[in-house]
mmCIF file with all atom_site columns, C-alpha atoms in Angstrom:
data_model
loop_
_atom_site.group_PDB
_atom_site.id
_atom_site.type_symbol
_atom_site.label_atom_id
_atom_site.label_alt_id
_atom_site.label_comp_id
_atom_site.label_asym_id
_atom_site.label_entity_id
_atom_site.label_seq_id
_atom_site.pdbx_PDB_ins_code
_atom_site.Cartn_x
_atom_site.Cartn_y
_atom_site.Cartn_z
_atom_site.occupancy
_atom_site.B_iso_or_equiv
_atom_site.pdbx_formal_charge
_atom_site.auth_seq_id
_atom_site.auth_comp_id
_atom_site.auth_asym_id
_atom_site.auth_atom_id
_atom_site.pdbx_PDB_model_num
ATOM 1   C CA . ALA A 1 1   ? 0.058  0.090   0.087   1.00 78.00 ? 1   ALA A CA 1
ATOM 2   C CA . ASP A 1 2   ? 2.792  2.487   0.793   1.00 92.00 ? 2   ASP A CA 1
ATOM 3   C CA . ALA A 1 3   ? 4.643  1.716   -2.625  1.00 94.00 ? 3   ALA A CA 1
ATOM 4   C CA . TRP A 1 4   ? 1.362  2.377   -4.510  1.00 94.00 ? 4   TRP A CA 1
ATOM 5   C CA . ARG A 1 5   ? 0.838  5.870   -2.335  1.00 95.00 ? 5   ARG A CA 1
ATOM 6   C CA . LEU A 1 6   ? 4.137  6.886   -3.182  1.00 96.00 ? 6   LEU A CA 1
ATOM 7   C CA . LEU A 1 7   ? 3.669  6.422   -6.938  1.00 97.00 ? 7   LEU A CA 1
ATOM 8   C CA . ARG A 1 8   ? 0.337  7.851   -6.777  1.00 96.00 ? 8   ARG A CA 1
ATOM 9   C CA . GLU A 1 9   ? 1.927  11.198  -5.610  1.00 96.00 ? 9   GLU A CA 1
ATOM 10  C CA . ASP A 1 10  ? 3.979  11.425  -9.036  1.00 97.00 ? 10  ASP A CA 1
ATOM 11  C CA . PHE A 1 11  ? 1.695  9.117   -11.312 1.00 97.00 ? 11  PHE A CA 1
ATOM 12  C CA . ASP A 1 12  ? -2.055 8.878   -12.078 1.00 95.00 ? 12  ASP A CA 1
ATOM 13  C CA . ILE A 1 13  ? -2.744 5.228   -11.528 1.00 96.00 ? 13  ILE A CA 1
ATOM 14  C CA . ASP A 1 14  ? -5.600 3.143   -10.556 1.00 94.00 ? 14  ASP A CA 1
ATOM 15  C CA . SER A 1 15  ? -6.223 1.538   -7.389  1.00 93.00 ? 15  SER A CA 1
ATOM 16  C CA . VAL A 1 16  ? -4.894 -2.001  -7.300  1.00 92.00 ? 16  VAL A CA 1
ATOM 17  C CA . HIS A 1 17  ? -5.518 -5.059  -5.052  1.00 91.00 ? 17  HIS A CA 1
ATOM 18  C CA . ILE A 1 18  ? -2.314 -6.860  -3.894  1.00 88.00 ? 18  ILE A CA 1
ATOM 19  C CA . SER A 1 19  ? -2.300 -10.237 -2.258  1.00 86.00 ? 19  SER A CA 1
ATOM 20  C CA . LEU A 1 20  ? 1.307  -11.196 -0.562  1.00 80.00 ? 20  LEU A CA 1
ATOM 21  C CA . GLU A 1 21  ? 2.209  -14.514 0.458   1.00 82.00 ? 21  GLU A CA 1
ATOM 22  C CA . LYS A 1 22  ? 4.885  -14.044 3.037   1.00 78.00 ? 22  LYS A CA 1
ATOM 23  C CA . CYS A 1 23  ? 7.779  -16.394 3.006   1.00 79.00 ? 23  CYS A CA 1
ATOM 24  C CA . SER A 1 24  ? 10.426 -14.640 4.640   1.00 79.00 ? 24  SER A CA 1
ATOM 25  C CA . PRO A 1 25  ? 10.138 -14.989 8.324   1.00 77.00 ? 25  PRO A CA 1
ATOM 26  C CA . VAL A 1 26  ? 9.691  -11.576 10.508  1.00 72.00 ? 26  VAL A CA 1
ATOM 27  C CA . GLY A 1 27  ? 12.443 -10.563 12.514  1.00 74.00 ? 27  GLY A CA 1
ATOM 28  C CA . ALA A 1 28  ? 15.010 -12.486 10.702  1.00 82.00 ? 28  ALA A CA 1
ATOM 29  C CA . GLY A 1 29  ? 17.224 -9.850  9.507   1.00 83.00 ? 29  GLY A CA 1
ATOM 30  C CA . LEU A 1 30  ? 16.618 -10.807 5.557   1.00 87.00 ? 30  LEU A CA 1
ATOM 31  C CA . GLY A 1 31  ? 14.935 -7.795  4.677   1.00 86.00 ? 31  GLY A CA 1
ATOM 32  C CA . GLY A 1 32  ? 11.510 -9.500  3.880   1.00 86.00 ? 32  GLY A CA 1
ATOM 33  C CA . GLY A 1 33  ? 9.483  -6.299  4.368   1.00 86.00 ? 33  GLY A CA 1
ATOM 34  C CA . SER A 1 34  ? 11.979 -4.384  2.245   1.00 88.00 ? 34  SER A CA 1
ATOM 35  C CA . ALA A 1 35  ? 12.022 -6.757  -0.489  1.00 90.00 ? 35  ALA A CA 1
ATOM 36  C CA . ASP A 1 36  ? 8.283  -6.808  -0.599  1.00 91.00 ? 36  ASP A CA 1
ATOM 37  C CA . ALA A 1 37  ? 8.024  -3.134  -0.853  1.00 92.00 ? 37  ALA A CA 1
ATOM 38  C CA . ALA A 1 38  ? 10.827 -3.064  -3.707  1.00 93.00 ? 38  ALA A CA 1
ATOM 39  C CA . PHE A 1 39  ? 9.217  -5.731  -5.661  1.00 93.00 ? 39  PHE A CA 1
ATOM 40  C CA . THR A 1 40  ? 5.718  -4.014  -5.259  1.00 94.00 ? 40  THR A CA 1
ATOM 41  C CA . LEU A 1 41  ? 7.311  -1.070  -6.841  1.00 96.00 ? 41  LEU A CA 1
ATOM 42  C CA . MET A 1 42  ? 8.670  -3.091  -9.700  1.00 96.00 ? 42  MET A CA 1
ATOM 43  C CA . GLY A 1 43  ? 5.359  -4.727  -10.223 1.00 95.00 ? 43  GLY A CA 1
ATOM 44  C CA . LEU A 1 44  ? 3.293  -1.410  -10.231 1.00 97.00 ? 44  LEU A CA 1
ATOM 45  C CA . ASN A 1 45  ? 6.219  0.032   -12.795 1.00 98.00 ? 45  ASN A CA 1
ATOM 46  C CA . ASP A 1 46  ? 5.386  -2.990  -14.924 1.00 97.00 ? 46  ASP A CA 1
ATOM 47  C CA . ILE A 1 47  ? 1.504  -3.015  -14.556 1.00 96.00 ? 47  ILE A CA 1
ATOM 48  C CA . PHE A 1 48  ? 1.169  0.548   -15.298 1.00 97.00 ? 48  PHE A CA 1
ATOM 49  C CA . SER A 1 49  ? 3.794  0.804   -17.982 1.00 97.00 ? 49  SER A CA 1
ATOM 50  C CA . LEU A 1 50  ? 5.535  3.737   -15.992 1.00 98.00 ? 50  LEU A CA 1
ATOM 51  C CA . GLY A 1 51  ? 8.865  3.465   -17.660 1.00 98.00 ? 51  GLY A CA 1
ATOM 52  C CA . LEU A 1 52  ? 10.872 3.989   -14.430 1.00 98.00 ? 52  LEU A CA 1
ATOM 53  C CA . SER A 1 53  ? 14.466 2.979   -14.707 1.00 97.00 ? 53  SER A CA 1
ATOM 54  C CA . LEU A 1 54  ? 16.153 1.155   -11.931 1.00 93.00 ? 54  LEU A CA 1
ATOM 55  C CA . GLU A 1 55  ? 17.624 4.317   -10.480 1.00 92.00 ? 55  GLU A CA 1
ATOM 56  C CA . GLN A 1 56  ? 14.403 5.881   -10.714 1.00 96.00 ? 56  GLN A CA 1
ATOM 57  C CA . MET A 1 57  ? 12.851 2.859   -8.644  1.00 96.00 ? 57  MET A CA 1
ATOM 58  C CA . ALA A 1 58  ? 15.682 2.935   -6.419  1.00 93.00 ? 58  ALA A CA 1
ATOM 59  C CA . ASP A 1 59  ? 14.997 6.485   -5.302  1.00 94.00 ? 59  ASP A CA 1
ATOM 60  C CA . TYR A 1 60  ? 11.433 5.641   -4.834  1.00 96.00 ? 60  TYR A CA 1
ATOM 61  C CA . ALA A 1 61  ? 12.517 2.411   -2.970  1.00 95.00 ? 61  ALA A CA 1
ATOM 62  C CA . SER A 1 62  ? 14.719 4.333   -0.487  1.00 92.00 ? 62  SER A CA 1
ATOM 63  C CA . ARG A 1 63  ? 11.746 6.718   0.411   1.00 94.00 ? 63  ARG A CA 1
ATOM 64  C CA . LEU A 1 64  ? 9.960  3.392   1.721   1.00 93.00 ? 64  LEU A CA 1
ATOM 65  C CA . GLY A 1 65  ? 12.853 2.313   3.870   1.00 89.00 ? 65  GLY A CA 1
ATOM 66  C CA . SER A 1 66  ? 16.578 2.332   4.120   1.00 83.00 ? 66  SER A CA 1
ATOM 67  C CA . ASP A 1 67  ? 17.474 -0.769  2.676   1.00 85.00 ? 67  ASP A CA 1
ATOM 68  C CA . CYS A 1 68  ? 14.627 -1.129  0.205   1.00 91.00 ? 68  CYS A CA 1
ATOM 69  C CA . ALA A 1 69  ? 16.619 -0.122  -2.790  1.00 91.00 ? 69  ALA A CA 1
ATOM 70  C CA . PHE A 1 70  ? 18.931 -2.833  -2.436  1.00 91.00 ? 70  PHE A CA 1
ATOM 71  C CA . PHE A 1 71  ? 16.125 -5.255  -3.726  1.00 92.00 ? 71  PHE A CA 1
ATOM 72  C CA . ILE A 1 72  ? 15.565 -3.112  -6.601  1.00 93.00 ? 72  ILE A CA 1
ATOM 73  C CA . TYR A 1 73  ? 18.984 -4.039  -8.125  1.00 89.00 ? 73  TYR A CA 1
ATOM 74  C CA . ASN A 1 74  ? 18.682 -7.676  -7.042  1.00 84.00 ? 74  ASN A CA 1
ATOM 75  C CA . LYS A 1 75  ? 22.580 -8.145  -6.990  1.00 88.00 ? 75  LYS A CA 1
ATOM 76  C CA . PRO A 1 76  ? 25.422 -7.575  -4.898  1.00 90.00 ? 76  PRO A CA 1
ATOM 77  C CA . CYS A 1 77  ? 25.831 -3.747  -3.957  1.00 90.00 ? 77  CYS A CA 1
ATOM 78  C CA . PHE A 1 78  ? 28.018 -1.921  -1.535  1.00 89.00 ? 78  PHE A CA 1
ATOM 79  C CA . ALA A 1 79  ? 25.802 0.376   0.544   1.00 86.00 ? 79  ALA A CA 1
ATOM 80  C CA . SER A 1 80  ? 26.572 3.504   2.564   1.00 83.00 ? 80  SER A CA 1
ATOM 81  C CA . GLY A 1 81  ? 24.481 6.056   4.337   1.00 81.00 ? 81  GLY A CA 1
ATOM 82  C CA . ARG A 1 82  ? 21.521 4.482   5.932   1.00 76.00 ? 82  ARG A CA 1
ATOM 83  C CA . GLY A 1 83  ? 21.861 1.828   3.308   1.00 77.00 ? 83  GLY A CA 1
ATOM 84  C CA . GLU A 1 84  ? 19.985 3.924   0.551   1.00 78.00 ? 84  GLU A CA 1
ATOM 85  C CA . ILE A 1 85  ? 23.160 4.713   -1.300  1.00 85.00 ? 85  ILE A CA 1
ATOM 86  C CA . LEU A 1 86  ? 23.910 1.926   -3.489  1.00 88.00 ? 86  LEU A CA 1
ATOM 87  C CA . GLU A 1 87  ? 26.660 1.050   -5.766  1.00 89.00 ? 87  GLU A CA 1
ATOM 88  C CA . PRO A 1 88  ? 26.132 -2.259  -7.753  1.00 89.00 ? 88  PRO A CA 1
ATOM 89  C CA . ILE A 1 89  ? 29.435 -4.238  -7.462  1.00 92.00 ? 89  ILE A CA 1
ATOM 90  C CA . GLU A 1 90  ? 30.714 -7.373  -9.343  1.00 91.00 ? 90  GLU A CA 1
ATOM 91  C CA . LEU A 1 91  ? 31.477 -10.031 -6.466  1.00 91.00 ? 91  LEU A CA 1
ATOM 92  C CA . PRO A 1 92  ? 32.074 -13.346 -8.036  1.00 88.00 ? 92  PRO A CA 1
ATOM 93  C CA . LEU A 1 93  ? 30.479 -15.938 -5.971  1.00 92.00 ? 93  LEU A CA 1
ATOM 94  C CA . ASP A 1 94  ? 29.592 -18.661 -8.278  1.00 93.00 ? 94  ASP A CA 1
ATOM 95  C CA . ALA A 1 95  ? 32.022 -20.992 -6.523  1.00 96.00 ? 95  ALA A CA 1
ATOM 96  C CA . TYR A 1 96  ? 29.932 -20.939 -3.365  1.00 97.00 ? 96  TYR A CA 1
ATOM 97  C CA . ARG A 1 97  ? 26.792 -22.450 -2.296  1.00 98.00 ? 97  ARG A CA 1
ATOM 98  C CA . PHE A 1 98  ? 24.786 -20.562 0.510   1.00 97.00 ? 98  PHE A CA 1
ATOM 99  C CA . GLU A 1 99  ? 22.707 -22.138 3.412   1.00 97.00 ? 99  GLU A CA 1
ATOM 100 C CA . VAL A 1 100 ? 20.439 -19.879 5.412   1.00 96.00 ? 100 VAL A CA 1
ATOM 101 C CA . PHE A 1 101 ? 19.084 -20.825 8.578   1.00 95.00 ? 101 PHE A CA 1
ATOM 102 C CA . VAL A 1 102 ? 16.378 -19.285 10.434  1.00 91.00 ? 102 VAL A CA 1
ATOM 103 C CA . PRO A 1 103 ? 16.098 -20.324 14.236  1.00 91.00 ? 103 PRO A CA 1
ATOM 104 C CA . GLN A 1 104 ? 12.322 -21.283 15.155  1.00 87.00 ? 104 GLN A CA 1
ATOM 105 C CA . GLY A 1 105 ? 10.714 -18.842 17.457  1.00 87.00 ? 105 GLY A CA 1
ATOM 106 C CA . VAL A 1 106 ? 13.695 -16.379 17.741  1.00 88.00 ? 106 VAL A CA 1
ATOM 107 C CA . GLN A 1 107 ? 12.989 -12.855 16.720  1.00 85.00 ? 107 GLN A CA 1
ATOM 108 C CA . VAL A 1 108 ? 15.414 -10.133 16.962  1.00 87.00 ? 108 VAL A CA 1
ATOM 109 C CA . SER A 1 109 ? 14.181 -6.347  17.379  1.00 83.00 ? 109 SER A CA 1
ATOM 110 C CA . THR A 1 110 ? 15.908 -4.314  14.882  1.00 81.00 ? 110 THR A CA 1
ATOM 111 C CA . LYS A 1 111 ? 15.162 -1.272  17.064  1.00 84.00 ? 111 LYS A CA 1
ATOM 112 C CA . GLU A 1 112 ? 16.690 -3.172  20.124  1.00 84.00 ? 112 GLU A CA 1
ATOM 113 C CA . ALA A 1 113 ? 19.705 -4.239  17.925  1.00 84.00 ? 113 ALA A CA 1
ATOM 114 C CA . TYR A 1 114 ? 20.377 -0.684  16.658  1.00 84.00 ? 114 TYR A CA 1
ATOM 115 C CA . ALA A 1 115 ? 20.070 0.765   20.321  1.00 87.00 ? 115 ALA A CA 1
ATOM 116 C CA . ASP A 1 116 ? 22.795 -1.881  21.689  1.00 86.00 ? 116 ASP A CA 1
ATOM 117 C CA . LEU A 1 117 ? 24.743 -1.706  18.686  1.00 84.00 ? 117 LEU A CA 1
ATOM 118 C CA . VAL A 1 118 ? 28.722 -1.305  19.659  1.00 73.00 ? 118 VAL A CA 1
ATOM 119 C CA . ARG A 1 119 ? 30.764 -0.637  16.451  1.00 66.00 ? 119 ARG A CA 1
ATOM 120 C CA . ARG A 1 120 ? 34.130 -2.446  16.838  1.00 62.00 ? 120 ARG A CA 1
ATOM 121 C CA . PRO A 1 121 ? 37.310 -1.024  15.103  1.00 61.00 ? 121 PRO A CA 1
ATOM 122 C CA . GLN A 1 122 ? 38.120 -2.122  11.733  1.00 58.00 ? 122 GLN A CA 1
ATOM 123 C CA . GLN A 1 123 ? 40.459 -4.982  11.570  1.00 57.00 ? 123 GLN A CA 1
ATOM 124 C CA . LYS A 1 124 ? 41.739 -3.643  8.280   1.00 54.00 ? 124 LYS A CA 1
ATOM 125 C CA . PRO A 1 125 ? 44.607 -1.909  7.037   1.00 56.00 ? 125 PRO A CA 1
ATOM 126 C CA . ASP A 1 126 ? 44.076 2.117   7.386   1.00 60.00 ? 126 ASP A CA 1
ATOM 127 C CA . ASP A 1 127 ? 44.554 2.831   3.640   1.00 62.00 ? 127 ASP A CA 1
ATOM 128 C CA . VAL A 1 128 ? 42.211 0.134   2.473   1.00 72.00 ? 128 VAL A CA 1
ATOM 129 C CA . SER A 1 129 ? 38.303 1.042   2.320   1.00 81.00 ? 129 SER A CA 1
ATOM 130 C CA . LEU A 1 130 ? 35.972 -1.712  3.462   1.00 82.00 ? 130 LEU A CA 1
ATOM 131 C CA . LYS A 1 131 ? 34.673 -1.700  -0.499  1.00 86.00 ? 131 LYS A CA 1
ATOM 132 C CA . GLU A 1 132 ? 38.340 -2.411  -1.667  1.00 88.00 ? 132 GLU A CA 1
ATOM 133 C CA . LEU A 1 133 ? 38.748 -4.975  1.064   1.00 86.00 ? 133 LEU A CA 1
ATOM 134 C CA . LEU A 1 134 ? 35.418 -6.865  0.000   1.00 88.00 ? 134 LEU A CA 1
ATOM 135 C CA . LEU A 1 135 ? 36.359 -6.763  -3.403  1.00 91.00 ? 135 LEU A CA 1
ATOM 136 C CA . GLN A 1 136 ? 40.005 -7.696  -3.278  1.00 90.00 ? 136 GLN A CA 1
ATOM 137 C CA . THR A 1 137 ? 39.864 -10.396 -0.308  1.00 91.00 ? 137 THR A CA 1
ATOM 138 C CA . PRO A 1 138 ? 39.357 -14.106 -0.949  1.00 93.00 ? 138 PRO A CA 1
ATOM 139 C CA . VAL A 1 139 ? 36.198 -15.034 0.592   1.00 94.00 ? 139 VAL A CA 1
ATOM 140 C CA . GLU A 1 140 ? 38.169 -17.486 2.659   1.00 93.00 ? 140 GLU A CA 1
ATOM 141 C CA . ARG A 1 141 ? 39.897 -14.764 4.351   1.00 93.00 ? 141 ARG A CA 1
ATOM 142 C CA . TRP A 1 142 ? 36.865 -12.743 5.251   1.00 94.00 ? 142 TRP A CA 1
ATOM 143 C CA . ARG A 1 143 ? 36.092 -14.641 8.419   1.00 93.00 ? 143 ARG A CA 1
ATOM 144 C CA . ASN A 1 144 ? 38.278 -12.247 10.486  1.00 86.00 ? 144 ASN A CA 1
ATOM 145 C CA . LEU A 1 145 ? 38.027 -9.153  8.599   1.00 86.00 ? 145 LEU A CA 1
ATOM 146 C CA . ILE A 1 146 ? 34.505 -8.706  7.438   1.00 88.00 ? 146 ILE A CA 1
ATOM 147 C CA . VAL A 1 147 ? 32.182 -8.895  10.557  1.00 88.00 ? 147 VAL A CA 1
ATOM 148 C CA . ASN A 1 148 ? 28.482 -8.015  11.102  1.00 91.00 ? 148 ASN A CA 1
ATOM 149 C CA . ASP A 1 149 ? 28.871 -5.342  14.069  1.00 89.00 ? 149 ASP A CA 1
ATOM 150 C CA . PHE A 1 150 ? 25.369 -6.624  15.440  1.00 91.00 ? 150 PHE A CA 1
ATOM 151 C CA . GLU A 1 151 ? 26.596 -9.767  16.406  1.00 93.00 ? 151 GLU A CA 1
ATOM 152 C CA . ALA A 1 152 ? 28.589 -8.339  19.367  1.00 91.00 ? 152 ALA A CA 1
ATOM 153 C CA . SER A 1 153 ? 25.136 -7.051  20.869  1.00 90.00 ? 153 SER A CA 1
ATOM 154 C CA . VAL A 1 154 ? 22.855 -9.954  19.699  1.00 93.00 ? 154 VAL A CA 1
ATOM 155 C CA . PHE A 1 155 ? 24.804 -12.946 20.400  1.00 94.00 ? 155 PHE A CA 1
ATOM 156 C CA . PRO A 1 156 ? 24.842 -12.222 24.385  1.00 93.00 ? 156 PRO A CA 1
ATOM 157 C CA . LYS A 1 157 ? 20.938 -12.121 24.242  1.00 92.00 ? 157 LYS A CA 1
ATOM 158 C CA . HIS A 1 158 ? 20.546 -14.967 21.734  1.00 93.00 ? 158 HIS A CA 1
ATOM 159 C CA . PRO A 1 159 ? 23.583 -17.301 22.477  1.00 95.00 ? 159 PRO A CA 1
ATOM 160 C CA . GLU A 1 160 ? 21.494 -19.936 19.892  1.00 95.00 ? 160 GLU A CA 1
ATOM 161 C CA . ILE A 1 161 ? 22.123 -17.524 17.037  1.00 96.00 ? 161 ILE A CA 1
ATOM 162 C CA . LYS A 1 162 ? 25.899 -17.555 17.711  1.00 97.00 ? 162 LYS A CA 1
ATOM 163 C CA . ALA A 1 163 ? 25.747 -21.406 18.065  1.00 97.00 ? 163 ALA A CA 1
ATOM 164 C CA . LEU A 1 164 ? 24.253 -21.573 14.548  1.00 97.00 ? 164 LEU A CA 1
ATOM 165 C CA . LYS A 1 165 ? 27.153 -19.590 13.083  1.00 98.00 ? 165 LYS A CA 1
ATOM 166 C CA . ASP A 1 166 ? 29.620 -21.898 14.972  1.00 98.00 ? 166 ASP A CA 1
ATOM 167 C CA . ASP A 1 167 ? 27.792 -24.668 13.615  1.00 98.00 ? 167 ASP A CA 1
ATOM 168 C CA . PHE A 1 168 ? 28.558 -23.656 9.933   1.00 98.00 ? 168 PHE A CA 1
ATOM 169 C CA . TYR A 1 169 ? 32.038 -23.151 10.521  1.00 98.00 ? 169 TYR A CA 1
ATOM 170 C CA . ALA A 1 170 ? 32.158 -26.437 12.089  1.00 98.00 ? 170 ALA A CA 1
ATOM 171 C CA . ARG A 1 171 ? 30.584 -28.080 8.961   1.00 98.00 ? 171 ARG A CA 1
ATOM 172 C CA . GLY A 1 172 ? 33.132 -26.426 6.847   1.00 98.00 ? 172 GLY A CA 1
ATOM 173 C CA . ALA A 1 173 ? 31.857 -22.977 5.789   1.00 98.00 ? 173 ALA A CA 1
ATOM 174 C CA . VAL A 1 174 ? 34.538 -20.731 4.294   1.00 98.00 ? 174 VAL A CA 1
ATOM 175 C CA . TYR A 1 175 ? 32.386 -17.761 5.781   1.00 98.00 ? 175 TYR A CA 1
ATOM 176 C CA . ALA A 1 176 ? 29.371 -17.249 7.978   1.00 98.00 ? 176 ALA A CA 1
ATOM 177 C CA . SER A 1 177 ? 27.421 -14.427 9.402   1.00 97.00 ? 177 SER A CA 1
ATOM 178 C CA . MET A 1 178 ? 24.253 -13.325 10.879  1.00 96.00 ? 178 MET A CA 1
ATOM 179 C CA . SER A 1 179 ? 22.391 -11.594 8.498   1.00 93.00 ? 179 SER A CA 1
ATOM 180 C CA . GLY A 1 180 ? 21.422 -7.891  9.174   1.00 89.00 ? 180 GLY A CA 1
ATOM 181 C CA . SER A 1 181 ? 20.396 -7.471  12.689  1.00 89.00 ? 181 SER A CA 1
ATOM 182 C CA . GLY A 1 182 ? 19.370 -11.224 13.021  1.00 88.00 ? 182 GLY A CA 1
ATOM 183 C CA . SER A 1 183 ? 18.169 -13.832 13.577  1.00 91.00 ? 183 SER A CA 1
ATOM 184 C CA . ALA A 1 184 ? 19.057 -15.639 10.538  1.00 95.00 ? 184 ALA A CA 1
ATOM 185 C CA . VAL A 1 185 ? 22.425 -16.710 9.908   1.00 97.00 ? 185 VAL A CA 1
ATOM 186 C CA . PHE A 1 186 ? 24.086 -17.923 6.506   1.00 97.00 ? 186 PHE A CA 1
ATOM 187 C CA . GLY A 1 187 ? 26.954 -19.833 5.597   1.00 98.00 ? 187 GLY A CA 1
ATOM 188 C CA . MET A 1 188 ? 29.075 -19.947 2.398   1.00 98.00 ? 188 MET A CA 1
ATOM 189 C CA . PHE A 1 189 ? 30.436 -23.258 1.469   1.00 98.00 ? 189 PHE A CA 1
ATOM 190 C CA . LEU A 1 190 ? 32.693 -24.105 -1.523  1.00 97.00 ? 190 LEU A CA 1
ATOM 191 C CA . LYS A 1 191 ? 30.616 -25.936 -4.339  1.00 96.00 ? 191 LYS A CA 1
#
């Protein structure tokens, strides 16, 4: 509804009935609500033949939520600002398979996660940006270099989430991390 209202401010579009079947669990840090908003914008763009470019849709999406624009591009992006400034990047991940686990009955409040957030010092050379580190470092070395800052505040409250990350590494993941502010955890394995 918010996506339709936003486009309605600039375009003479008819009312629509949208039926949404949620497949992403709420509170898992997978951006389910943001993805829904972004794909609704893209659907409305198609239905009404608005002719919006990816950049224009990303601009609308960023007005709906900080990370909504990410789902417009639907590919790896380097995010800055509140997550609304996106730069698509080429990140070769074809050699990896991904596993995502969402613990049953565990929800992490994004608001609480941000309130408890403690940014850790960057474990990288001072003359290298995070984007350069991501693009130039083999995935196998990300483990100690690329860390989700939310883990430091979420893991003590939800040790079962940390246990999931540890389990991914125990099973041979080359990289594992909590997704967003949690509770989902993903692991990357060589194919």
